[in-house]
C-alpha positions as MATLAB code, in Angstrom:
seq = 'XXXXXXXXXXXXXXXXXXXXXXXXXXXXXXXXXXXXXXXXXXXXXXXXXXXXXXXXXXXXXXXXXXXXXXXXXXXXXXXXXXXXXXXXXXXXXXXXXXXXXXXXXXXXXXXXXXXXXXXXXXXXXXXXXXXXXXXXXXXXXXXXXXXXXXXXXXXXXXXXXXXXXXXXXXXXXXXXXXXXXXXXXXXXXXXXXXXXXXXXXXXXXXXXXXXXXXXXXXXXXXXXXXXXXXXXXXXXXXXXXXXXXXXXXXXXXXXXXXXXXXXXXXXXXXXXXXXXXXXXXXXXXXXXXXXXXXXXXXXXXXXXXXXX';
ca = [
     -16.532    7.776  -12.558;
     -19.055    7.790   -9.677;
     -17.083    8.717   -6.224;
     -17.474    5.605   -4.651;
     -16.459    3.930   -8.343;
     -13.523    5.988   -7.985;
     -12.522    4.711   -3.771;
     -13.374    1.211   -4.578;
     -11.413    1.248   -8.437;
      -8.095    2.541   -6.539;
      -7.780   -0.678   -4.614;
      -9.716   -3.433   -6.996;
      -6.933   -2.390   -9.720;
      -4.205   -2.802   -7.427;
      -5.712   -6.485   -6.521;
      -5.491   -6.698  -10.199;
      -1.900   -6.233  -10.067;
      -1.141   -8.530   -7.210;
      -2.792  -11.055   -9.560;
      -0.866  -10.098  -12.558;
       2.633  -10.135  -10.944;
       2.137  -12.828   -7.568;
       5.099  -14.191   -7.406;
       5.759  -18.285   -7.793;
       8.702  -18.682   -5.760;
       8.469  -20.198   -2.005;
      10.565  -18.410    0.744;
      10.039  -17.783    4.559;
      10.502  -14.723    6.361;
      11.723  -13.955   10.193;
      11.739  -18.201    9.834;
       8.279  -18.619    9.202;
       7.143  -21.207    6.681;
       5.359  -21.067    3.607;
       1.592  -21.830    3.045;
      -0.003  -24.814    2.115;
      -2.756  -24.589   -0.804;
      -6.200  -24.354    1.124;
      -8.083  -21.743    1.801;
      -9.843  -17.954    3.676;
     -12.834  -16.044    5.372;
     -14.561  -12.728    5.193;
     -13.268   -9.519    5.349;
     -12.347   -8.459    9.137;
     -15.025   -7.289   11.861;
     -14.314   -3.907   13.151;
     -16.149   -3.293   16.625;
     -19.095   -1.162   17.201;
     -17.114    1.977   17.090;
     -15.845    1.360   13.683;
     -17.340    0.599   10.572;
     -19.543   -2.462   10.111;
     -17.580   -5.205    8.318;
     -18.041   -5.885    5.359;
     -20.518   -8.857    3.865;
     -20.058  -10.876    0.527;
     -23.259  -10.134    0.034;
     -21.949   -6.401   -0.511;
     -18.590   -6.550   -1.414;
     -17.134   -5.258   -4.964;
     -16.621   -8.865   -6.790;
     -12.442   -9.169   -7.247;
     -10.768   -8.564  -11.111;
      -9.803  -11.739  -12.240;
      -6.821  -13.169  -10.104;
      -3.462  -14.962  -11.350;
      -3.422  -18.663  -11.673;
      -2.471  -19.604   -8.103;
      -5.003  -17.392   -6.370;
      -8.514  -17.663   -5.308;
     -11.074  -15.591   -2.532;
     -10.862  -18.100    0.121;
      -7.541  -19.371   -0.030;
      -7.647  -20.273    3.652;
     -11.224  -21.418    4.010;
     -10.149  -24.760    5.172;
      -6.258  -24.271    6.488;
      -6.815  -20.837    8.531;
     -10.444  -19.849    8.534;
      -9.729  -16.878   10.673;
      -7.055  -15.363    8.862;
      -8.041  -12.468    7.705;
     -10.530  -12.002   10.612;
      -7.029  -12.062   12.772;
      -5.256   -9.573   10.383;
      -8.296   -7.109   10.248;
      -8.065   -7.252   13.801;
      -4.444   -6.257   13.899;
      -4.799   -3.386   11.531;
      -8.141   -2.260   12.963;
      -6.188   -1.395   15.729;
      -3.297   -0.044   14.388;
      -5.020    2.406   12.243;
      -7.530    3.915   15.064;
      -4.050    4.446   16.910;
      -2.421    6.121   13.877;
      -4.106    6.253   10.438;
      -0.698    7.042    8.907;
       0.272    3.603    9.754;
      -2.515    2.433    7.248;
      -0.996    4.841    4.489;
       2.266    2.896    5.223;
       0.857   -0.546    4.882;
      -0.891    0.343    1.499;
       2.418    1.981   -0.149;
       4.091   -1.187    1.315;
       1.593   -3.671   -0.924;
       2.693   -1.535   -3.732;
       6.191   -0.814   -3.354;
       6.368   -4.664   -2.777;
       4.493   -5.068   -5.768;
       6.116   -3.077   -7.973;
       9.435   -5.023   -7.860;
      10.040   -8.378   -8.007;
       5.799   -9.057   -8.207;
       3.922   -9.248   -4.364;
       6.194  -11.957   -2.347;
       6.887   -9.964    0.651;
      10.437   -9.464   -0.716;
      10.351   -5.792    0.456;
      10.367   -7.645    4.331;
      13.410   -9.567    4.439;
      15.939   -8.192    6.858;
      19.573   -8.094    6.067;
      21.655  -10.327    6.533;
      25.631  -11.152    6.660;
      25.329  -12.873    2.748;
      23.069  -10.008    1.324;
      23.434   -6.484    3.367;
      21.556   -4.443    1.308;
      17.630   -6.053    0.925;
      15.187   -4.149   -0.708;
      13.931   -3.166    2.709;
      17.138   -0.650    3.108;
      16.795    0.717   -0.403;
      16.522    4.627   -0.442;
      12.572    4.481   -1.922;
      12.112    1.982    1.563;
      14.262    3.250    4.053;
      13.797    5.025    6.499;
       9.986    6.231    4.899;
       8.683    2.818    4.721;
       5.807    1.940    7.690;
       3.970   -0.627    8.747;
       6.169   -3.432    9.681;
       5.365   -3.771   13.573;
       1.803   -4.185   12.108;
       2.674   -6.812    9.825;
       4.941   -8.683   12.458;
       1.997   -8.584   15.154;
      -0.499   -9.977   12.799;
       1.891  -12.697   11.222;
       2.604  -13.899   15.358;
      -0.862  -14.063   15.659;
      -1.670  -16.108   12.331;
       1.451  -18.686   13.978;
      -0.192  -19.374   17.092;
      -3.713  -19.934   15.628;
      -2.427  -21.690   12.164;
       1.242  -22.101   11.831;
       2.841  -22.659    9.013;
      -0.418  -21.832    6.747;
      -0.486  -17.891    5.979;
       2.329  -16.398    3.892;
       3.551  -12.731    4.557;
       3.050  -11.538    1.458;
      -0.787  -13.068    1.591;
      -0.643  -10.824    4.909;
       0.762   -7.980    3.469;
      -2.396   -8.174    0.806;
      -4.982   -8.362    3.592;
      -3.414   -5.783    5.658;
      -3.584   -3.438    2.443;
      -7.268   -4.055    1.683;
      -8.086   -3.797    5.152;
      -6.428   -0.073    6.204;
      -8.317    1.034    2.711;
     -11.453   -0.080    4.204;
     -10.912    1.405    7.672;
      -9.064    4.433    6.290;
     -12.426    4.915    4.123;
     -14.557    4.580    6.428;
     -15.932    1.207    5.156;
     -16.645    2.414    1.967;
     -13.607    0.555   -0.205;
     -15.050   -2.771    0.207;
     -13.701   -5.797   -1.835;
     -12.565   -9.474   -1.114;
      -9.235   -9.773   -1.534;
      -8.241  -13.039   -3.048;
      -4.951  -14.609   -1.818;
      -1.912  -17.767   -2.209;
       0.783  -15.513   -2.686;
       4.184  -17.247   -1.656;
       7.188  -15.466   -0.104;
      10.160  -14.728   -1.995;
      13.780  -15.422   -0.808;
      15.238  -12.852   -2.963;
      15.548   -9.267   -1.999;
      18.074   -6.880   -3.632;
      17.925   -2.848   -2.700;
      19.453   -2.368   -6.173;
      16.401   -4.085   -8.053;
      14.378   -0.785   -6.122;
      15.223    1.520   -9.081;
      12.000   -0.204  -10.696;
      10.111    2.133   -8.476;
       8.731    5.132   -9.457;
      10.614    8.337   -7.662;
       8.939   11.629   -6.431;
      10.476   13.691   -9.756;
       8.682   11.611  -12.768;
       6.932   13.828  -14.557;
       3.659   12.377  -16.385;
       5.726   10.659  -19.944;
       8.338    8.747  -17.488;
       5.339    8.005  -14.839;
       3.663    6.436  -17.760;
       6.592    4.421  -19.364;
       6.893    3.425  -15.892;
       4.032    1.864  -15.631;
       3.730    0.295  -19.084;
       7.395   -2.033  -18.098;
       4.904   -3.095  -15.990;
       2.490   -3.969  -17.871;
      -0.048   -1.187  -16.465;
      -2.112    1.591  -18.360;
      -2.422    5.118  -18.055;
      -5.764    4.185  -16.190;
      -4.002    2.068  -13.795;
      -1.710    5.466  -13.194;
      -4.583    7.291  -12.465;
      -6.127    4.984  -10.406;
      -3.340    4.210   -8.374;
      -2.387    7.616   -7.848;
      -5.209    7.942   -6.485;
      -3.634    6.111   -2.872;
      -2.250    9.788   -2.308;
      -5.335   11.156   -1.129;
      -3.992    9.309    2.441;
      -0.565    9.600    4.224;
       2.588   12.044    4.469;
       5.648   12.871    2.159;
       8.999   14.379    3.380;
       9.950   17.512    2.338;
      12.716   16.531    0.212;
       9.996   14.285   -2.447;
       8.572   17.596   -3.880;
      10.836   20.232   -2.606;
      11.939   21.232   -6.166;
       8.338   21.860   -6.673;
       8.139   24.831   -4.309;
      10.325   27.179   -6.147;
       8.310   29.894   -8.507;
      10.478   28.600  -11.472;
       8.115   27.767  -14.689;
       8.881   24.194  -14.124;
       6.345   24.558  -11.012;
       2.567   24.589  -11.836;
       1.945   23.902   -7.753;
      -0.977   26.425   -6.913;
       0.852   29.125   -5.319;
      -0.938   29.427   -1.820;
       0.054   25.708   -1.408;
       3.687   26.353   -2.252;
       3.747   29.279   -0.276;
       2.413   27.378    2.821;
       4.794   24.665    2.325;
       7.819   26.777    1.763;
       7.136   27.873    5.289;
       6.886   24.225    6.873;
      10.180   22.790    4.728;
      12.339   25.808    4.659;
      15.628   25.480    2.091;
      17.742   25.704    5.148;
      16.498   23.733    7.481;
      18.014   20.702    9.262;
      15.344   17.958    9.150;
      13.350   16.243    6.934;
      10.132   17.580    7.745;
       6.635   15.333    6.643;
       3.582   16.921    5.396;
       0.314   15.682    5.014;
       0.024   14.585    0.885;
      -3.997   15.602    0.512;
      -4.308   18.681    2.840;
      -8.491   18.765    2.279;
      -8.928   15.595    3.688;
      -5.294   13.987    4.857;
      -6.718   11.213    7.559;
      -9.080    9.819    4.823;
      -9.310    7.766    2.005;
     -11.460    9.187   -0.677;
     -11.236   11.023   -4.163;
     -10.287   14.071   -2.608;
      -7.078   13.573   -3.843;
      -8.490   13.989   -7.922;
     -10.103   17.401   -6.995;
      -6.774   18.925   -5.599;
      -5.001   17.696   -8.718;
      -7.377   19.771  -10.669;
      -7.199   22.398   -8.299;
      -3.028   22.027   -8.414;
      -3.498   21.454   -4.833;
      -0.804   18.057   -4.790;
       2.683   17.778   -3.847;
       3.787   15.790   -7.022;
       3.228   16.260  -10.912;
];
Protein backbone atom coordinates (compact mmCIF):
# COMPACT_ATOMS: atom_id res chain seq x y z
CA UNK A 1 0.00 0.00 0.00
CA UNK A 2 1.05 3.47 -1.23
CA UNK A 3 2.13 5.73 1.99
CA UNK A 4 -0.50 8.04 1.81
CA UNK A 5 -2.97 4.74 1.13
CA UNK A 6 -1.55 3.58 4.24
CA UNK A 7 -2.25 7.39 6.56
CA UNK A 8 -5.58 7.78 5.01
CA UNK A 9 -6.63 3.60 5.37
CA UNK A 10 -5.76 3.90 9.30
CA UNK A 11 -8.58 6.32 9.88
CA UNK A 12 -11.24 5.46 6.84
CA UNK A 13 -11.30 1.79 8.52
CA UNK A 14 -11.87 3.06 11.82
CA UNK A 15 -14.94 5.28 10.29
CA UNK A 16 -15.84 1.90 9.09
CA UNK A 17 -16.12 0.70 12.49
CA UNK A 18 -17.99 3.60 13.95
CA UNK A 19 -20.48 2.62 11.22
CA UNK A 20 -20.50 -0.98 11.99
CA UNK A 21 -20.99 -0.68 15.80
CA UNK A 22 -22.88 3.20 16.25
CA UNK A 23 -24.79 2.68 18.85
CA UNK A 24 -28.93 3.09 18.77
CA UNK A 25 -29.58 4.05 22.18
CA UNK A 26 -30.33 7.91 23.17
CA UNK A 27 -28.57 9.27 26.36
CA UNK A 28 -27.18 12.77 27.39
CA UNK A 29 -24.02 13.52 28.89
CA UNK A 30 -22.87 16.42 31.55
CA UNK A 31 -27.02 17.10 30.87
CA UNK A 32 -26.80 17.79 27.40
CA UNK A 33 -29.49 16.50 25.07
CA UNK A 34 -29.52 14.27 22.30
CA UNK A 35 -29.56 15.21 18.53
CA UNK A 36 -32.25 15.62 16.32
CA UNK A 37 -31.97 13.83 12.73
CA UNK A 38 -30.68 16.69 10.32
CA UNK A 39 -27.65 17.32 9.20
CA UNK A 40 -23.31 18.71 8.79
CA UNK A 41 -20.54 20.80 6.93
CA UNK A 42 -17.02 20.42 5.72
CA UNK A 43 -14.18 19.36 7.40
CA UNK A 44 -12.69 22.24 9.80
CA UNK A 45 -10.52 25.34 8.52
CA UNK A 46 -7.19 25.47 10.11
CA UNK A 47 -5.60 29.10 9.81
CA UNK A 48 -2.83 30.10 7.60
CA UNK A 49 -0.25 28.58 9.80
CA UNK A 50 -1.71 25.20 9.60
CA UNK A 51 -2.67 23.05 6.96
CA UNK A 52 -5.23 24.11 4.36
CA UNK A 53 -8.60 22.48 5.13
CA UNK A 54 -9.67 20.10 3.51
CA UNK A 55 -12.27 20.29 0.28
CA UNK A 56 -14.89 17.58 -0.82
CA UNK A 57 -13.59 18.03 -3.84
CA UNK A 58 -10.37 16.20 -2.35
CA UNK A 59 -11.38 14.28 0.38
CA UNK A 60 -11.07 10.25 0.56
CA UNK A 61 -14.97 9.28 -0.14
CA UNK A 62 -16.23 7.53 3.48
CA UNK A 63 -16.67 3.30 3.65
CA UNK A 64 -20.13 2.71 3.69
CA UNK A 65 -21.76 3.99 7.04
CA UNK A 66 -24.41 2.16 9.42
CA UNK A 67 -28.04 2.74 8.84
CA UNK A 68 -28.51 5.90 10.92
CA UNK A 69 -25.55 7.80 9.54
CA UNK A 70 -24.88 10.01 6.68
CA UNK A 71 -21.86 12.90 5.65
CA UNK A 72 -23.85 15.85 6.50
CA UNK A 73 -25.80 14.90 9.33
CA UNK A 74 -26.00 18.50 10.49
CA UNK A 75 -26.29 20.31 7.19
CA UNK A 76 -29.52 21.81 8.16
CA UNK A 77 -29.64 21.58 12.29
CA UNK A 78 -25.86 22.80 13.00
CA UNK A 79 -24.15 23.79 9.81
CA UNK A 80 -21.07 24.78 11.66
CA UNK A 81 -20.49 21.87 13.64
CA UNK A 82 -17.70 20.45 12.68
CA UNK A 83 -16.22 23.82 11.55
CA UNK A 84 -16.64 24.63 15.56
CA UNK A 85 -15.04 21.26 16.63
CA UNK A 86 -12.05 21.56 14.12
CA UNK A 87 -11.61 24.76 15.64
CA UNK A 88 -11.40 23.39 19.13
CA UNK A 89 -8.98 20.66 18.30
CA UNK A 90 -6.94 22.82 15.92
CA UNK A 91 -6.04 24.47 18.86
CA UNK A 92 -5.59 21.95 21.19
CA UNK A 93 -3.24 19.99 19.14
CA UNK A 94 -0.77 23.05 18.09
CA UNK A 95 -0.67 23.43 22.05
CA UNK A 96 0.07 19.71 22.63
CA UNK A 97 -0.05 17.12 19.81
CA UNK A 98 -0.28 14.39 22.47
CA UNK A 99 -3.65 15.66 23.22
CA UNK A 100 -4.62 14.60 19.57
CA UNK A 101 -3.11 10.99 20.25
CA UNK A 102 -5.54 11.03 23.26
CA UNK A 103 -8.61 12.02 21.38
CA UNK A 104 -7.98 9.32 18.63
CA UNK A 105 -7.40 6.31 21.26
CA UNK A 106 -10.54 7.84 22.92
CA UNK A 107 -12.79 7.24 19.46
CA UNK A 108 -11.46 3.80 19.71
CA UNK A 109 -11.44 2.79 23.15
CA UNK A 110 -15.08 4.18 23.02
CA UNK A 111 -15.60 2.19 20.12
CA UNK A 112 -14.41 -0.85 21.05
CA UNK A 113 -16.97 -1.39 23.88
CA UNK A 114 -20.35 -0.93 23.93
CA UNK A 115 -20.14 0.48 19.88
CA UNK A 116 -19.25 4.66 19.57
CA UNK A 117 -21.98 6.38 22.05
CA UNK A 118 -19.69 8.40 24.07
CA UNK A 119 -20.19 5.84 26.88
CA UNK A 120 -16.44 6.05 27.73
CA UNK A 121 -17.55 10.02 28.95
CA UNK A 122 -20.02 9.56 31.53
CA UNK A 123 -18.80 10.58 34.94
CA UNK A 124 -19.62 8.61 37.99
CA UNK A 125 -22.12 8.87 39.78
CA UNK A 126 -23.73 7.84 43.36
CA UNK A 127 -26.01 4.80 41.39
CA UNK A 128 -23.03 3.57 39.17
CA UNK A 129 -19.36 4.47 40.74
CA UNK A 130 -17.36 2.73 38.51
CA UNK A 131 -18.15 4.09 34.55
CA UNK A 132 -16.09 2.97 31.95
CA UNK A 133 -14.28 6.27 32.21
CA UNK A 134 -12.46 4.95 35.64
CA UNK A 135 -11.69 1.54 34.19
CA UNK A 136 -7.88 0.66 34.45
CA UNK A 137 -7.45 0.68 30.25
CA UNK A 138 -9.14 4.60 30.80
CA UNK A 139 -7.94 5.84 33.87
CA UNK A 140 -5.71 7.80 34.60
CA UNK A 141 -4.02 7.34 30.66
CA UNK A 142 -7.06 8.43 28.95
CA UNK A 143 -6.78 12.31 27.30
CA UNK A 144 -8.67 14.51 25.67
CA UNK A 145 -11.67 15.30 27.67
CA UNK A 146 -11.14 19.19 28.34
CA UNK A 147 -11.05 19.16 24.47
CA UNK A 148 -14.16 17.41 24.06
CA UNK A 149 -15.97 19.50 26.88
CA UNK A 150 -14.78 22.92 25.20
CA UNK A 151 -16.01 21.95 21.84
CA UNK A 152 -19.40 20.36 23.08
CA UNK A 153 -19.98 24.18 25.13
CA UNK A 154 -19.36 25.66 22.04
CA UNK A 155 -21.74 23.39 19.78
CA UNK A 156 -24.59 24.46 22.91
CA UNK A 157 -24.35 28.01 22.48
CA UNK A 158 -24.41 28.00 18.63
CA UNK A 159 -26.97 24.83 18.28
CA UNK A 160 -28.20 23.39 21.46
CA UNK A 161 -29.57 20.42 21.80
CA UNK A 162 -28.48 19.26 18.07
CA UNK A 163 -24.82 17.64 18.25
CA UNK A 164 -24.34 14.43 20.25
CA UNK A 165 -20.96 13.74 22.11
CA UNK A 166 -20.25 10.80 20.65
CA UNK A 167 -20.88 12.59 16.97
CA UNK A 168 -18.18 15.02 18.64
CA UNK A 169 -15.99 12.55 19.77
CA UNK A 170 -15.98 11.24 15.85
CA UNK A 171 -15.12 14.69 14.50
CA UNK A 172 -12.61 15.42 17.05
CA UNK A 173 -10.89 11.99 16.01
CA UNK A 174 -10.83 12.69 12.26
CA UNK A 175 -9.80 16.06 12.84
CA UNK A 176 -6.39 15.56 15.25
CA UNK A 177 -5.54 12.75 12.36
CA UNK A 178 -5.69 15.44 9.89
CA UNK A 179 -3.76 18.06 11.88
CA UNK A 180 -1.48 15.45 13.47
CA UNK A 181 -0.69 14.49 9.63
CA UNK A 182 -0.16 17.39 8.50
CA UNK A 183 -3.33 17.50 6.31
CA UNK A 184 -2.58 14.55 4.62
CA UNK A 185 -5.39 12.00 6.35
CA UNK A 186 -8.21 13.66 4.74
CA UNK A 187 -11.77 12.07 4.81
CA UNK A 188 -15.42 13.23 5.63
CA UNK A 189 -16.48 11.79 8.49
CA UNK A 190 -20.10 10.86 8.40
CA UNK A 191 -22.09 11.25 11.67
CA UNK A 192 -25.83 10.63 13.89
CA UNK A 193 -24.32 8.75 16.48
CA UNK A 194 -26.52 8.96 19.76
CA UNK A 195 -25.17 8.93 23.33
CA UNK A 196 -25.42 6.03 25.45
CA UNK A 197 -26.65 6.06 29.12
CA UNK A 198 -24.86 2.99 30.00
CA UNK A 199 -21.31 2.90 31.12
CA UNK A 200 -19.84 -0.01 33.14
CA UNK A 201 -15.76 -0.08 33.89
CA UNK A 202 -16.23 -3.87 34.06
CA UNK A 203 -17.57 -4.14 30.33
CA UNK A 204 -13.63 -2.49 29.63
CA UNK A 205 -12.11 -6.03 29.61
CA UNK A 206 -13.37 -6.00 25.82
CA UNK A 207 -10.34 -3.90 25.22
CA UNK A 208 -7.33 -5.05 23.99
CA UNK A 209 -4.33 -4.82 26.82
CA UNK A 210 -0.60 -3.92 26.18
CA UNK A 211 0.48 -7.96 26.62
CA UNK A 212 -1.67 -9.60 23.57
CA UNK A 213 0.51 -11.17 21.59
CA UNK A 214 -0.51 -11.39 17.71
CA UNK A 215 -3.22 -14.91 18.04
CA UNK A 216 -5.18 -13.10 21.10
CA UNK A 217 -4.80 -9.50 19.24
CA UNK A 218 -6.47 -11.21 16.40
CA UNK A 219 -9.30 -13.18 18.22
CA UNK A 220 -9.72 -9.88 19.67
CA UNK A 221 -10.57 -8.30 16.93
CA UNK A 222 -12.62 -10.97 15.15
CA UNK A 223 -15.46 -10.75 18.57
CA UNK A 224 -15.58 -7.73 16.94
CA UNK A 225 -16.24 -8.42 13.90
CA UNK A 226 -12.79 -6.96 12.47
CA UNK A 227 -10.01 -8.65 10.23
CA UNK A 228 -6.50 -9.12 10.53
CA UNK A 229 -6.36 -6.07 8.04
CA UNK A 230 -8.35 -3.98 10.27
CA UNK A 231 -5.46 -5.02 13.05
CA UNK A 232 -2.97 -3.82 10.93
CA UNK A 233 -4.50 -0.87 9.98
CA UNK A 234 -5.48 0.22 13.20
CA UNK A 235 -2.31 -0.44 14.72
CA UNK A 236 -1.17 1.68 12.69
CA UNK A 237 -2.63 4.88 15.24
CA UNK A 238 0.72 4.04 17.21
CA UNK A 239 2.89 5.82 15.01
CA UNK A 240 1.46 9.07 17.33
CA UNK A 241 1.33 9.46 21.18
CA UNK A 242 3.05 8.04 24.49
CA UNK A 243 2.80 4.71 26.54
CA UNK A 244 3.75 4.33 30.28
CA UNK A 245 6.38 2.31 31.17
CA UNK A 246 4.48 -0.32 32.79
CA UNK A 247 2.43 -1.29 29.00
CA UNK A 248 5.66 -2.91 27.59
CA UNK A 249 7.94 -3.15 30.50
CA UNK A 250 8.05 -7.00 30.31
CA UNK A 251 9.32 -6.40 26.90
CA UNK A 252 12.64 -4.89 28.00
CA UNK A 253 14.11 -7.86 29.63
CA UNK A 254 16.73 -9.99 27.26
CA UNK A 255 14.51 -13.11 27.96
CA UNK A 256 13.64 -15.04 24.48
CA UNK A 257 10.15 -13.92 24.92
CA UNK A 258 11.58 -10.33 23.81
CA UNK A 259 12.26 -9.81 20.03
CA UNK A 260 12.45 -5.72 20.90
CA UNK A 261 15.64 -4.58 18.87
CA UNK A 262 18.13 -4.39 21.51
CA UNK A 263 19.41 -0.67 21.21
CA UNK A 264 15.70 0.26 21.78
CA UNK A 265 15.40 -1.89 24.89
CA UNK A 266 18.55 -0.81 26.07
CA UNK A 267 17.55 2.92 25.75
CA UNK A 268 14.35 2.31 27.39
CA UNK A 269 15.64 0.28 30.24
CA UNK A 270 17.46 3.45 31.08
CA UNK A 271 14.28 5.86 30.96
CA UNK A 272 11.83 3.14 32.98
CA UNK A 273 14.26 1.62 35.34
CA UNK A 274 12.80 -1.74 37.35
CA UNK A 275 13.11 0.27 40.47
CA UNK A 276 11.88 3.29 39.94
CA UNK A 277 8.96 5.13 41.59
CA UNK A 278 6.87 6.59 38.74
CA UNK A 279 5.25 5.65 35.85
CA UNK A 280 7.36 7.15 33.38
CA UNK A 281 5.74 7.87 29.46
CA UNK A 282 7.70 7.38 26.40
CA UNK A 283 7.13 8.43 23.09
CA UNK A 284 5.41 5.03 21.13
CA UNK A 285 7.17 5.80 17.44
CA UNK A 286 10.61 7.28 18.44
CA UNK A 287 11.47 8.16 14.40
CA UNK A 288 8.76 10.35 14.10
CA UNK A 289 6.65 10.58 17.66
CA UNK A 290 4.76 14.19 17.00
CA UNK A 291 3.44 12.82 13.62
CA UNK A 292 1.02 10.83 12.08
CA UNK A 293 2.37 8.77 9.29
CA UNK A 294 3.48 5.08 8.44
CA UNK A 295 6.48 5.44 10.30
CA UNK A 296 5.11 3.36 12.71
CA UNK A 297 5.09 0.02 9.94
CA UNK A 298 8.87 0.59 9.26
CA UNK A 299 9.88 0.37 13.05
CA UNK A 300 7.78 -2.77 13.34
CA UNK A 301 9.93 -4.24 10.71
CA UNK A 302 12.84 -2.78 12.11
CA UNK A 303 11.58 -4.20 15.84
CA UNK A 304 11.76 -0.64 16.68
CA UNK A 305 7.93 -0.69 18.71
CA UNK A 306 7.09 -0.94 22.23
CA UNK A 307 4.39 -3.73 21.79
CA UNK A 308 4.27 -7.19 19.88
Amino acid sequence: MARHGVLVAVVVVLAALLGAVAAQTEASYAGYPTPSPHGSPPAPSPPSSAPPAPSPATQTPPPPAGPALRVGFYKNSCPRAEQIVGEVVRNATTRNPGVGAGIIRMLFHDCFVRGCDASVLLDPTPANPQPEKLAPPNFPSLRGFEVIDEAKQRLEEVCPGEVSCADVVAFAARDASYFLSGGRVDFRMPAGRRDGRVSLASETVDLPPPSFKLPQLVDNFRAKNLTVDDLVVLSGAHTIGRSHCSSFSDRLSSSPGSDMNPVLAASLRRRCPANATSDATVAQDVVTPNKMDSQYYRNVLNRKVLFC
